[in-house]
Coordinates of C-alpha atoms and ligand atoms in Angstrom, one line a residue:
M1 CA 113.8 96.6 134.7
N2 CA 114.4 96.5 130.9
S3 CA 111.4 96.0 128.6
N4 CA 112.4 92.4 127.6
K5 CA 112.3 91.5 131.3
I6 CA 108.9 93.3 131.8
R7 CA 107.3 91.3 129.0
E8 CA 108.8 88.1 130.4
Q9 CA 107.6 88.8 133.9
F10 CA 104.1 89.5 132.6
I11 CA 103.9 86.3 130.6
N12 CA 105.4 84.1 133.3
Y13 CA 103.1 85.5 135.9
F14 CA 100.0 84.8 133.8
K15 CA 101.3 81.4 132.9
K16 CA 101.7 80.6 136.6
N17 CA 98.1 81.7 137.0
K18 CA 96.9 79.2 134.4
H19 CA 96.7 81.4 131.3
K20 CA 97.7 80.1 127.9
V21 CA 100.1 82.5 126.1
F22 CA 99.4 83.6 122.6
E23 CA 101.6 85.4 120.1
S24 CA 100.8 88.9 119.0
S25 CA 98.6 89.0 115.9
S26 CA 99.4 91.2 112.9
L27 CA 98.9 95.0 113.1
W28 CA 96.8 94.4 110.0
P29 CA 93.8 92.4 111.3
Q30 CA 93.3 89.6 108.8
D31 CA 89.9 88.4 109.8
D32 CA 88.2 91.5 111.1
P33 CA 86.9 93.9 108.5
S34 CA 85.4 96.2 111.1
V35 CA 88.7 98.0 111.8
L36 CA 91.7 99.2 109.8
L37 CA 94.4 98.3 112.3
T38 CA 94.9 96.3 115.5
I39 CA 94.2 98.7 118.4
A40 CA 93.9 96.2 121.3
G41 CA 95.0 92.8 122.4
M42 CA 91.4 91.6 122.5
Q43 CA 90.9 91.9 118.8
Q44 CA 92.3 88.5 117.7
F45 CA 89.9 86.9 120.3
K46 CA 86.7 88.7 119.3
P47 CA 84.8 85.6 118.2
F48 CA 85.5 84.1 121.6
F49 CA 84.1 87.1 123.5
M50 CA 81.1 87.0 121.3
G51 CA 80.4 83.3 121.9
I52 CA 80.8 82.5 118.2
L53 CA 83.8 80.2 118.7
N54 CA 84.4 77.9 121.6
P55 CA 87.7 78.8 123.3
E56 CA 88.1 75.3 124.9
K57 CA 87.9 73.7 121.5
E58 CA 89.8 76.2 119.4
L59 CA 92.4 77.5 121.9
Q60 CA 92.3 74.7 124.5
S61 CA 91.9 77.3 127.2
T62 CA 89.5 79.9 128.5
S63 CA 92.2 82.1 130.0
I64 CA 94.7 83.8 127.7
A65 CA 97.6 86.2 127.9
S66 CA 99.5 88.0 125.2
V67 CA 101.8 90.9 124.3
Q68 CA 100.1 92.5 121.4
R69 CA 101.6 95.1 119.0
C70 CA 99.0 97.8 118.4
F71 CA 98.6 100.9 116.4
R72 CA 96.2 103.8 117.2
T73 CA 95.7 106.9 115.0
S74 CA 93.3 108.4 117.6
D75 CA 96.2 109.8 119.6
I76 CA 98.3 111.1 116.7
E77 CA 97.9 114.7 117.6
E78 CA 99.2 114.0 121.2
V79 CA 102.4 112.3 120.0
G80 CA 105.3 114.4 121.1
D81 CA 104.1 114.8 124.7
K82 CA 105.5 112.5 127.4
I83 CA 103.1 109.5 127.2
H84 CA 101.4 109.2 123.8
N85 CA 102.3 107.1 120.8
T86 CA 100.8 105.5 117.8
F87 CA 102.6 102.2 117.8
F88 CA 102.6 100.6 121.2
E89 CA 102.5 97.2 122.9
M90 CA 99.7 96.0 125.1
L91 CA 100.2 93.4 127.8
G92 CA 96.8 91.7 128.2
N93 CA 95.0 88.9 129.9
F94 CA 91.6 87.6 128.8
S95 CA 89.0 85.4 130.2
F96 CA 86.2 83.9 128.2
G97 CA 83.6 83.1 130.9
Q98 CA 86.3 81.7 133.2
Y99 CA 86.8 84.4 135.8
F100 CA 85.3 87.9 136.3
K101 CA 85.8 91.1 138.2
D102 CA 87.0 89.8 141.5
E103 CA 89.8 87.6 140.0
A104 CA 90.7 90.1 137.3
I105 CA 91.3 92.8 139.8
K106 CA 93.2 90.5 142.1
L107 CA 95.5 89.3 139.3
A108 CA 96.2 92.9 138.1
W109 CA 96.8 94.2 141.6
N110 CA 99.2 91.3 142.6
F111 CA 101.1 91.7 139.4
L112 CA 101.8 95.4 140.1
I113 CA 102.3 95.2 143.8
K114 CA 103.8 91.8 144.4
K115 CA 105.6 91.0 141.2
L116 CA 106.8 94.4 140.1
K117 CA 106.9 95.8 143.6
I118 CA 105.2 99.1 142.7
N119 CA 104.4 101.0 145.8
K120 CA 100.6 101.0 146.3
K121 CA 100.6 104.6 147.5
F122 CA 101.0 105.6 143.9
L123 CA 98.0 103.7 142.6
W124 CA 94.4 105.0 142.1
T125 CA 91.6 103.2 140.4
T126 CA 88.4 104.1 138.6
Y127 CA 85.0 102.4 137.9
F128 CA 81.9 103.0 135.9
K129 CA 79.5 105.2 137.9
G130 CA 76.5 104.5 135.6
E131 CA 75.0 106.6 132.7
K132 CA 72.0 106.6 130.4
G133 CA 70.2 103.6 131.7
L134 CA 73.4 101.7 132.4
K135 CA 73.8 100.7 136.1
K136 CA 76.6 101.9 138.4
D137 CA 79.2 99.1 138.7
I138 CA 79.0 98.8 142.4
E139 CA 80.6 95.4 142.4
T140 CA 83.9 96.8 141.1
F141 CA 83.9 99.5 143.7
E142 CA 83.4 96.9 146.4
V143 CA 86.1 94.7 145.1
W144 CA 88.6 97.6 144.9
Q145 CA 87.9 98.4 148.5
K146 CA 89.7 95.2 149.6
Y147 CA 92.9 96.7 148.2
I148 CA 92.8 100.5 148.2
D149 CA 91.3 103.4 150.2
G150 CA 87.8 104.4 149.1
E151 CA 88.8 108.0 148.3
K152 CA 91.2 106.7 145.7
I153 CA 88.5 104.7 143.9
I154 CA 86.8 107.2 141.6
G155 CA 83.6 106.8 139.5
F156 CA 83.4 108.1 135.9
G157 CA 80.8 107.9 133.1
K158 CA 80.8 106.2 129.7
K159 CA 83.5 108.4 128.2
E160 CA 86.2 107.3 130.7
N161 CA 85.0 104.0 131.9
W162 CA 83.3 102.1 129.1
W163 CA 85.4 100.3 126.5
G164 CA 84.7 99.1 123.0
P165 CA 83.8 97.9 120.6
P166 CA 86.8 98.4 118.3
G167 CA 84.9 99.4 115.1
K168 CA 81.2 100.0 115.0
T169 CA 79.9 96.6 116.3
G170 CA 81.3 94.0 118.7
P171 CA 81.9 93.3 122.4
C172 CA 82.1 96.1 124.9
G173 CA 81.5 96.8 128.6
P174 CA 82.2 98.9 131.7
S175 CA 85.8 99.2 132.7
S176 CA 88.0 99.9 135.6
E177 CA 91.4 101.6 135.1
I178 CA 94.5 101.7 137.3
H179 CA 96.2 105.0 137.3
Y180 CA 99.7 105.9 138.6
D181 CA 100.3 109.1 140.5
L182 CA 103.5 110.6 139.1
T183 CA 103.9 113.6 141.4
G184 CA 101.8 113.0 144.5
Q185 CA 100.9 116.7 144.2
P186 CA 97.4 118.0 143.3
C187 CA 97.4 120.7 140.7
Q188 CA 95.6 124.0 141.4
K189 CA 92.3 122.1 141.3
G190 CA 93.1 120.8 144.8
N191 CA 90.9 117.9 145.8
L192 CA 89.4 117.8 142.3
C193 CA 92.8 116.7 140.9
K194 CA 92.1 113.0 140.4
P195 CA 92.7 110.4 137.7
N196 CA 91.9 111.8 134.2
C197 CA 92.8 115.3 135.4
Q198 CA 94.6 116.9 132.4
C199 CA 97.4 118.3 134.6
G200 CA 99.9 115.5 133.9
R201 CA 99.9 114.2 137.5
F202 CA 98.2 110.8 136.6
I203 CA 99.0 108.3 133.9
E204 CA 96.6 105.6 132.9
L205 CA 98.3 102.3 133.2
W206 CA 96.0 99.3 133.0
N207 CA 92.5 99.0 131.7
L208 CA 90.3 96.2 132.9
V209 CA 87.2 95.7 130.8
F210 CA 84.3 93.7 131.9
M211 CA 83.1 92.5 128.5
Q212 CA 79.4 91.8 129.2
Y213 CA 77.7 93.3 126.2
H214 CA 77.6 93.3 122.4
I215 CA 76.5 96.3 120.4
N216 CA 75.0 95.7 116.9
S217 CA 75.0 98.0 113.9
K218 CA 71.7 99.6 115.0
G219 CA 73.4 100.5 118.3
T220 CA 71.4 98.0 120.4
L221 CA 73.2 96.6 123.4
N222 CA 72.7 92.9 124.2
K223 CA 74.1 90.8 127.0
L224 CA 76.9 88.4 125.8
P225 CA 76.4 84.7 126.6
K226 CA 79.1 84.9 129.2
N227 CA 80.9 87.4 131.4
N228 CA 84.3 88.0 130.0
I229 CA 87.5 89.9 130.9
D230 CA 89.7 91.9 128.6
T231 CA 92.6 93.8 130.0
G232 CA 95.3 96.0 128.5
L233 CA 98.4 97.3 130.2
G234 CA 100.6 99.7 128.2
L235 CA 104.2 98.5 128.0
E236 CA 105.7 101.8 127.2
R237 CA 104.1 103.5 130.2
L238 CA 104.9 100.7 132.5
A239 CA 108.5 100.8 131.4
M240 CA 108.6 104.5 132.0
I241 CA 107.5 104.0 135.6
L242 CA 109.8 100.9 136.3
Q243 CA 112.8 102.6 134.6
K244 CA 112.1 105.8 136.5
K245 CA 112.0 108.0 133.4
D246 CA 110.1 111.2 132.9
N247 CA 108.6 110.2 129.5
I248 CA 108.2 107.1 127.4
F249 CA 110.8 108.3 124.8
A250 CA 113.5 108.0 127.5
T251 CA 112.8 104.3 128.1
D252 CA 114.8 101.5 126.4
L253 CA 111.9 101.1 123.9
F254 CA 112.7 104.5 122.4
N255 CA 116.0 105.8 123.6
D256 CA 118.3 104.4 120.9
L257 CA 115.9 105.5 118.1
V258 CA 115.5 109.0 119.5
N259 CA 119.3 109.4 119.7
T260 CA 119.8 108.0 116.2
I261 CA 117.3 110.6 114.9
I262 CA 119.0 113.5 116.8
I263 CA 122.5 112.5 115.7
D264 CA 121.3 112.5 112.1
K265 CA 122.7 115.6 110.5
S266 CA 119.4 116.4 108.9
F267 CA 117.8 116.9 112.3
G268 CA 117.7 120.0 114.5
N269 CA 119.4 120.9 117.8
S270 CA 118.6 118.4 120.5
N271 CA 118.5 121.0 123.2
D272 CA 115.8 123.1 121.7
Y273 CA 112.3 122.2 123.1
E274 CA 110.7 122.3 119.7
D275 CA 113.3 119.9 118.4
V276 CA 112.7 117.5 121.4
I277 CA 109.1 117.3 120.4
R278 CA 110.0 116.9 116.7
S279 CA 112.5 114.1 117.6
R280 CA 109.7 112.3 119.5
I281 CA 107.2 112.6 116.7
A282 CA 109.8 111.4 114.2
A283 CA 110.8 108.4 116.4
D284 CA 107.2 107.3 117.1
H285 CA 106.2 107.6 113.4
M286 CA 109.3 106.0 112.0
K287 CA 108.9 103.0 114.4
G288 CA 105.2 102.7 113.4
S289 CA 106.2 102.8 109.7
V290 CA 108.7 100.0 110.2
F291 CA 106.2 97.9 112.1
L292 CA 103.4 98.5 109.6
L293 CA 105.6 97.5 106.7
A294 CA 106.7 94.4 108.6
D295 CA 103.1 93.4 108.7
N296 CA 102.8 93.8 104.9
V297 CA 101.0 97.2 104.8
Y298 CA 102.2 99.0 101.8
F299 CA 102.2 102.7 100.9
S300 CA 99.1 103.9 99.2
N301 CA 96.4 106.6 99.4
K302 CA 93.8 104.2 100.9
E303 CA 93.1 102.7 104.2
Q304 CA 96.0 101.1 106.0
G305 CA 98.4 102.2 103.2
Y306 CA 97.2 105.8 103.7
V307 CA 97.9 105.6 107.5
L308 CA 101.4 104.4 106.7
R309 CA 102.0 107.1 104.1
K310 CA 100.7 109.7 106.5
I311 CA 102.9 108.8 109.5
F312 CA 106.0 108.2 107.4
R313 CA 105.6 111.6 105.6
R314 CA 104.8 113.2 108.9
A315 CA 108.0 111.7 110.4
L316 CA 109.9 113.2 107.4
D317 CA 108.2 116.5 107.9
Q318 CA 110.0 116.8 111.3
Y319 CA 113.4 116.8 109.6
L320 CA 115.2 120.0 108.4
H321 CA 115.9 118.5 105.0
S322 CA 115.4 115.2 103.4
N323 CA 118.8 113.5 103.6
V324 CA 117.5 111.2 106.2
N325 CA 119.5 108.1 107.1
L326 CA 116.8 105.5 106.9
E327 CA 119.2 102.6 107.3
N328 CA 120.2 103.7 110.8
I329 CA 116.6 104.1 111.7
V330 CA 115.5 100.7 110.5
D331 CA 118.6 99.2 112.2
S332 CA 117.8 100.8 115.5
V333 CA 114.2 99.6 115.5
C334 CA 115.2 96.1 114.6
E335 CA 117.9 96.0 117.2
T336 CA 115.5 97.1 120.0
Y337 CA 112.8 94.6 119.0
K338 CA 114.6 91.7 117.5
K339 CA 114.0 89.3 120.4
T340 CA 110.3 89.9 120.6
Y341 CA 109.5 90.4 116.9
P342 CA 112.0 88.3 114.9
H343 CA 109.9 88.9 111.8
L344 CA 111.4 92.4 111.6
I345 CA 114.8 91.1 111.0
K346 CA 113.6 88.8 108.2
K347 CA 111.8 91.7 106.5
K348 CA 114.5 94.3 107.1
Q349 CA 115.7 94.7 103.6
N350 CA 112.2 94.9 102.2
I351 CA 111.2 97.5 104.8
L352 CA 114.3 99.6 104.0
S353 CA 113.7 99.6 100.3
S354 CA 110.0 100.5 100.7
L355 CA 110.9 103.4 102.9
Q356 CA 113.6 104.5 100.5
K357 CA 111.2 104.4 97.6
E358 CA 108.6 106.4 99.5
L359 CA 111.2 108.9 100.6
N360 CA 112.2 109.5 97.0
A361 CA 108.6 109.9 96.0
Y362 CA 108.1 112.4 98.8
K363 CA 111.3 114.3 97.9
K364 CA 109.8 114.9 94.4
V365 CA 106.7 116.2 96.1
L366 CA 108.7 118.6 98.3
E367 CA 110.5 119.9 95.3
I368 CA 107.3 121.3 93.9
D369 CA 107.7 125.0 94.5
V370 CA 105.1 127.2 96.2
N371 CA 104.6 129.5 93.2
E372 CA 103.8 126.5 91.1
I373 CA 101.2 125.4 93.6
V374 CA 99.7 128.8 93.7
S375 CA 99.4 129.0 90.0
K376 CA 97.9 125.5 90.0
I377 CA 95.4 126.5 92.6
N378 CA 94.5 129.5 90.6
K379 CA 93.9 127.4 87.6
L380 CA 91.8 125.1 89.7
K381 CA 89.8 128.1 90.9
H382 CA 89.4 129.2 87.4
Q383 CA 88.2 125.8 86.3
T384 CA 85.7 125.7 89.1
K385 CA 84.5 129.2 87.9
R386 CA 85.7 131.0 90.9
L387 CA 87.8 134.1 90.8
A388 CA 91.5 133.5 90.7
L389 CA 93.0 135.0 93.8
K390 CA 96.3 136.8 93.5
G391 CA 99.2 137.2 96.0
P392 CA 99.4 135.9 99.5
S393 CA 95.6 135.8 100.0
S394 CA 95.5 132.8 97.7
R395 CA 97.1 130.8 100.4
K396 CA 93.7 130.5 102.0
L397 CA 92.3 127.3 100.4
T398 CA 89.0 125.5 100.5
A399 CA 89.2 122.0 101.9
Q400 CA 88.4 120.7 98.4
E401 CA 91.4 122.6 96.9
A402 CA 93.7 121.3 99.6
F403 CA 92.4 117.8 99.0
V404 CA 93.0 118.1 95.2
I405 CA 96.6 119.2 95.9
Y406 CA 97.0 116.4 98.3
S407 CA 95.6 113.7 96.0
T408 CA 97.2 115.0 92.9
Y409 CA 100.7 116.0 94.2
G410 CA 100.8 114.0 97.4
L411 CA 101.6 117.1 99.5
S412 CA 100.5 116.2 103.0
P413 CA 98.2 118.6 104.8
E414 CA 101.0 119.3 107.3
R415 CA 103.4 120.3 104.6
L416 CA 100.8 122.4 103.0
K417 CA 100.3 124.2 106.2
R418 CA 104.0 124.6 106.7
K419 CA 104.1 126.3 103.3
G420 CA 101.8 128.8 104.7
F421 CA 98.4 127.6 103.4
T422 CA 95.3 127.4 105.5
F423 CA 92.2 125.4 105.2
D424 CA 89.5 123.7 107.3
D425 CA 90.8 120.5 108.8
E426 CA 87.5 118.9 109.6
S427 CA 86.2 119.3 106.0
F428 CA 89.5 118.0 104.7
K429 CA 89.1 114.9 106.9
K430 CA 85.6 114.4 105.6
L431 CA 86.9 114.5 102.0
I432 CA 89.5 111.8 102.8
I433 CA 86.8 109.6 104.2
K434 CA 84.6 110.1 101.2
H435 CA 87.6 109.3 98.9
Q436 CA 88.2 106.1 100.8
Q437 CA 84.6 105.1 100.6
L438 CA 84.6 105.7 96.8
S439 CA 87.7 103.7 96.2
R440 CA 86.2 100.9 98.2
D441 CA 83.0 101.0 96.1
N442 CA 85.1 100.9 93.0
T443 CA 86.9 97.8 94.2
N444 CA 83.5 96.2 95.0
N445 CA 82.2 97.0 91.5
K446 CA 85.2 95.6 89.7
F447 CA 85.4 92.4 91.7
G448 CA 81.8 91.9 92.6
G449 CA 81.0 91.7 89.0
H450 CA 79.0 94.9 88.9
G451 CA 81.6 96.0 86.4
L452 CA 79.7 93.8 84.1
N453 CA 77.2 96.6 83.7
S454 CA 79.9 98.6 81.9
K455 CA 78.5 99.8 78.6
E456 CA 81.8 99.1 76.8
W457 CA 81.5 95.4 77.2
S458 CA 79.5 93.1 74.9
N459 CA 77.6 90.1 76.0
E460 CA 80.5 87.9 75.0
D461 CA 82.9 90.0 77.1
R462 CA 80.5 89.6 80.1
Q463 CA 80.5 85.9 79.8
K464 CA 84.3 85.9 79.7
I465 CA 84.5 88.0 82.8
I466 CA 82.2 85.6 84.6
R467 CA 84.4 82.7 83.7
L468 CA 87.6 84.5 84.8
H469 CA 85.8 85.4 88.0
T470 CA 85.2 81.8 88.9
A471 CA 88.7 80.9 87.8
T472 CA 90.0 83.6 90.3
H473 CA 88.4 81.7 93.1
L474 CA 90.0 78.4 92.1
L475 CA 93.3 80.2 91.7
H476 CA 93.1 81.7 95.2
Q477 CA 92.6 78.3 96.7
A478 CA 95.2 76.6 94.6
L479 CA 97.8 79.3 95.6
R480 CA 97.1 78.4 99.2
D481 CA 97.4 74.7 98.5
V482 CA 100.8 75.1 96.8
L483 CA 102.3 78.1 98.7
G484 CA 100.8 77.8 102.1
L485 CA 98.0 79.4 104.1
N486 CA 99.9 82.7 104.5
V487 CA 98.7 83.5 100.9
K488 CA 96.1 86.2 101.3
Q489 CA 94.3 88.2 98.6
Q490 CA 95.5 91.8 98.4
G491 CA 93.6 92.8 95.3
S492 CA 92.0 91.7 92.1
D493 CA 91.0 93.1 88.8
I494 CA 89.2 91.4 85.9
N495 CA 88.6 92.5 82.3
P496 CA 87.6 90.4 79.3
E497 CA 91.2 89.8 78.4
R498 CA 92.6 88.5 81.7
L499 CA 92.3 88.2 85.4
R500 CA 94.8 89.8 87.7
F501 CA 95.3 88.6 91.3
D502 CA 97.5 90.2 94.0
F503 CA 98.4 88.3 97.0
E504 CA 100.7 88.3 100.0
H505 CA 103.8 86.2 99.4
S506 CA 107.4 87.1 99.8
E507 CA 109.2 85.1 97.1
K508 CA 109.0 84.7 93.3
L509 CA 107.1 81.6 92.3
T510 CA 109.2 78.8 90.8
D511 CA 108.3 77.3 87.4
D512 CA 107.4 74.2 89.3
E513 CA 105.0 76.0 91.6
K514 CA 103.3 77.8 88.8
Q515 CA 102.8 74.6 86.9
K516 CA 101.3 72.9 90.0
I517 CA 98.9 75.8 90.5
E518 CA 97.9 75.7 86.9
N519 CA 97.4 72.0 87.0
I520 CA 95.2 72.2 90.1
V521 CA 92.9 74.8 88.6
N522 CA 92.6 72.9 85.3
E523 CA 91.9 69.7 87.2
K524 CA 89.1 71.4 89.2
I525 CA 87.7 72.7 85.9
K526 CA 87.6 69.2 84.4
Q527 CA 85.8 67.8 87.4
N528 CA 82.7 69.9 86.4
L529 CA 82.1 71.1 90.0
P530 CA 78.8 72.8 90.7
V531 CA 79.1 76.4 91.7
T532 CA 76.7 77.3 94.5
K533 CA 75.7 80.4 96.5
K534 CA 74.7 80.6 100.1
E535 CA 73.7 83.6 102.2
M536 CA 75.4 83.6 105.6
K537 CA 76.3 85.8 108.5
Y538 CA 79.8 87.2 108.0
L539 CA 81.2 85.6 111.1
D540 CA 79.6 82.2 110.4
A541 CA 81.1 82.3 106.9
I542 CA 84.6 83.0 108.3
K543 CA 84.1 80.3 110.9
D544 CA 83.1 78.0 108.2
G545 CA 86.5 78.6 106.5
A546 CA 85.3 80.8 103.7
L547 CA 88.1 83.0 102.2
A548 CA 87.6 86.7 102.3
F549 CA 89.3 89.7 100.9
F550 CA 90.1 91.0 104.4
K551 CA 90.8 94.5 103.4
E552 CA 87.2 94.7 102.4
K553 CA 84.5 95.9 104.7
Y554 CA 81.7 93.3 104.5
P555 CA 78.1 93.7 105.6
E556 CA 76.8 91.5 108.4
I557 CA 75.1 89.1 105.9
V558 CA 77.2 88.0 103.0
N559 CA 77.1 85.7 99.9
V560 CA 79.4 82.7 100.0
Y561 CA 80.2 81.1 96.7
S562 CA 81.5 77.5 96.7
V563 CA 83.0 75.6 93.8
G564 CA 82.2 72.0 94.7
Q565 CA 84.0 71.3 98.0
Y566 CA 87.2 72.8 96.7
S567 CA 86.8 76.6 97.1
K568 CA 84.6 78.7 99.4
E569 CA 84.8 82.4 99.2
L570 CA 82.9 85.6 100.2
C571 CA 81.9 87.3 97.0
G572 CA 79.2 89.4 95.3
G573 CA 79.2 87.1 92.1
P574 CA 78.2 86.4 89.4
H575 CA 79.8 83.1 88.6
V576 CA 79.4 80.3 86.1
K577 CA 77.1 77.5 87.2
N578 CA 79.6 74.7 86.7
S579 CA 83.4 74.9 86.7
G580 CA 83.5 73.1 83.4
E581 CA 82.3 76.3 81.7
I582 CA 85.6 78.0 82.5
G583 CA 87.5 76.3 79.7
S584 CA 91.3 76.0 80.1
F585 CA 93.2 78.1 82.5
K586 CA 96.7 79.5 81.9
I587 CA 99.0 81.7 84.0
I588 CA 100.6 84.3 81.7
S589 CA 102.8 86.2 84.1
E590 CA 103.9 86.3 87.8
K591 CA 105.8 89.2 89.2
S592 CA 106.2 91.5 92.2
S593 CA 103.6 94.2 92.6
S594 CA 105.0 95.8 95.7
S595 CA 107.1 94.7 98.7
G596 CA 105.9 91.3 99.9
I597 CA 103.0 91.2 97.3
R598 CA 103.0 89.1 94.1
R599 CA 100.8 89.6 91.1
I600 CA 99.5 86.9 88.8
K601 CA 97.8 87.4 85.5
S602 CA 95.9 84.6 83.9
I603 CA 93.7 83.9 80.9
V604 CA 91.0 81.3 80.1
K605 CA 90.3 79.8 76.7
Ligands
LIG1 N1 90.6 96.6 125.2 C1 90.9 97.4 126.3 C2 91.8 98.6 125.8 O1 92.3 98.6 124.7 C3 91.6 96.6 127.3 O2 92.6 95.8 126.8 O3 92.1 99.5 126.6

């Protein structure tokens, strides 16, 4: 069964079983600052699990199904084996207080056995056996006994059979997994060879999560208002089984891409085992890069953009040299997914040109020669008052040195290792996290107005920044009024001279659009609207329609600034008291800042 058919079967089955079908949300979660990327189908429905939004009112249904594109960096080191990937699709069904364990298990079982005709002798299941004050999930064990022999229903602890939340806080609960027995043969462990055995006999297929709890930032577990269901079935793994392949890369979701990569003259010999692994890593990461770019992530050294840079450069690291045929790669991904994700086709040219630019940037990095790096490191060691090392021993780096090389020259940790350098991975990762935190704080400072404390600015400058800041809020709302709700903030910077605002939008603004936006802002200024501040819970604020800079991580309690009834936005302030104080507003430039992102600069007088 090809993968288009599998998706279709899943959707039709759940439609027949009274589920409303929802489109996949973006890989870049637009209204959930607790995570960088979408890792599960449940994410776009989080407020419904938490009882914050009413599914009947907002979704006109309490039972939902979707095919969600997901991206997980947690498995990145495993990519190259038979079953792991970073980008994948999750088939999921969700219930917000509608049905629970009994029905969820029945639905899953019947789909596999009756609809897909999978032989039940290959299926095993797991349940939560209790841990640290959390009760054994005896109900689930009992329900499974209606379908499967007791010795194939195995209990595990929290590590295996508890899911969520994605991020630090949110809904979570005990889970039950359906595993497929690939070989029917126990490994040398004999009877101890069961689901979750590392021997490769079992593959986890479907995770049924019984979302009963919410965990807050202090780690306290509270019962959710309702018992919910969140399930996730991995499309690539299901395709592997239904298409009788030995690994996910041989399914129709990967086959063409892997072949494209192997045919590329800059790749190795497809028969060599090492090269097989390299072709899989390249295929997975190239596909992930295409999908991230299609969801408007752009290359950078921070957050989502850093993930994109890392996987794309890691894909390139698999090639023998850098004459990679990116056009064939993008073509292949678009061809495979065009029916399910037509947005890829629309963005194809943008994706290709972003990849090409990043490839060129990386080529420059790769041209840096080893000797030059060694001498730079030595200089660095000298600067930090450590003895300069000579010869091969200088290839032993501290994590800090590796990080400086990475952040200054863009040489990825993988490349650095390939060039024979060694350093401590864990400390390196910690530095990356610290770096991300710092850049986040800088953004907060600039935009939250704390930049006002800068010593270089006079009182007059500060007043100007405050006026520009309120004008930015009006501009944000006016952009959405004129260009549509897909306009989303991507960044902002204010100095006494001007404001700068980056936002997601694919086309150049026409003169007419710019004029309209300018008119709206000036109109709102003239109306002398009061600017007010309210403290709210983050989720209540979003529910209330407040705009947020979704790349930002917000605390649980936030400030919401409103300009009359016109604009409402999460922000640290400060702002003017009345829009009339802004003066007159003018757009001085509008241009592209990166692929799919426009940049406006404006002044106030
Ligand atoms: N959220 C669960 C998972 O990602 C089930 O969908 O495995």
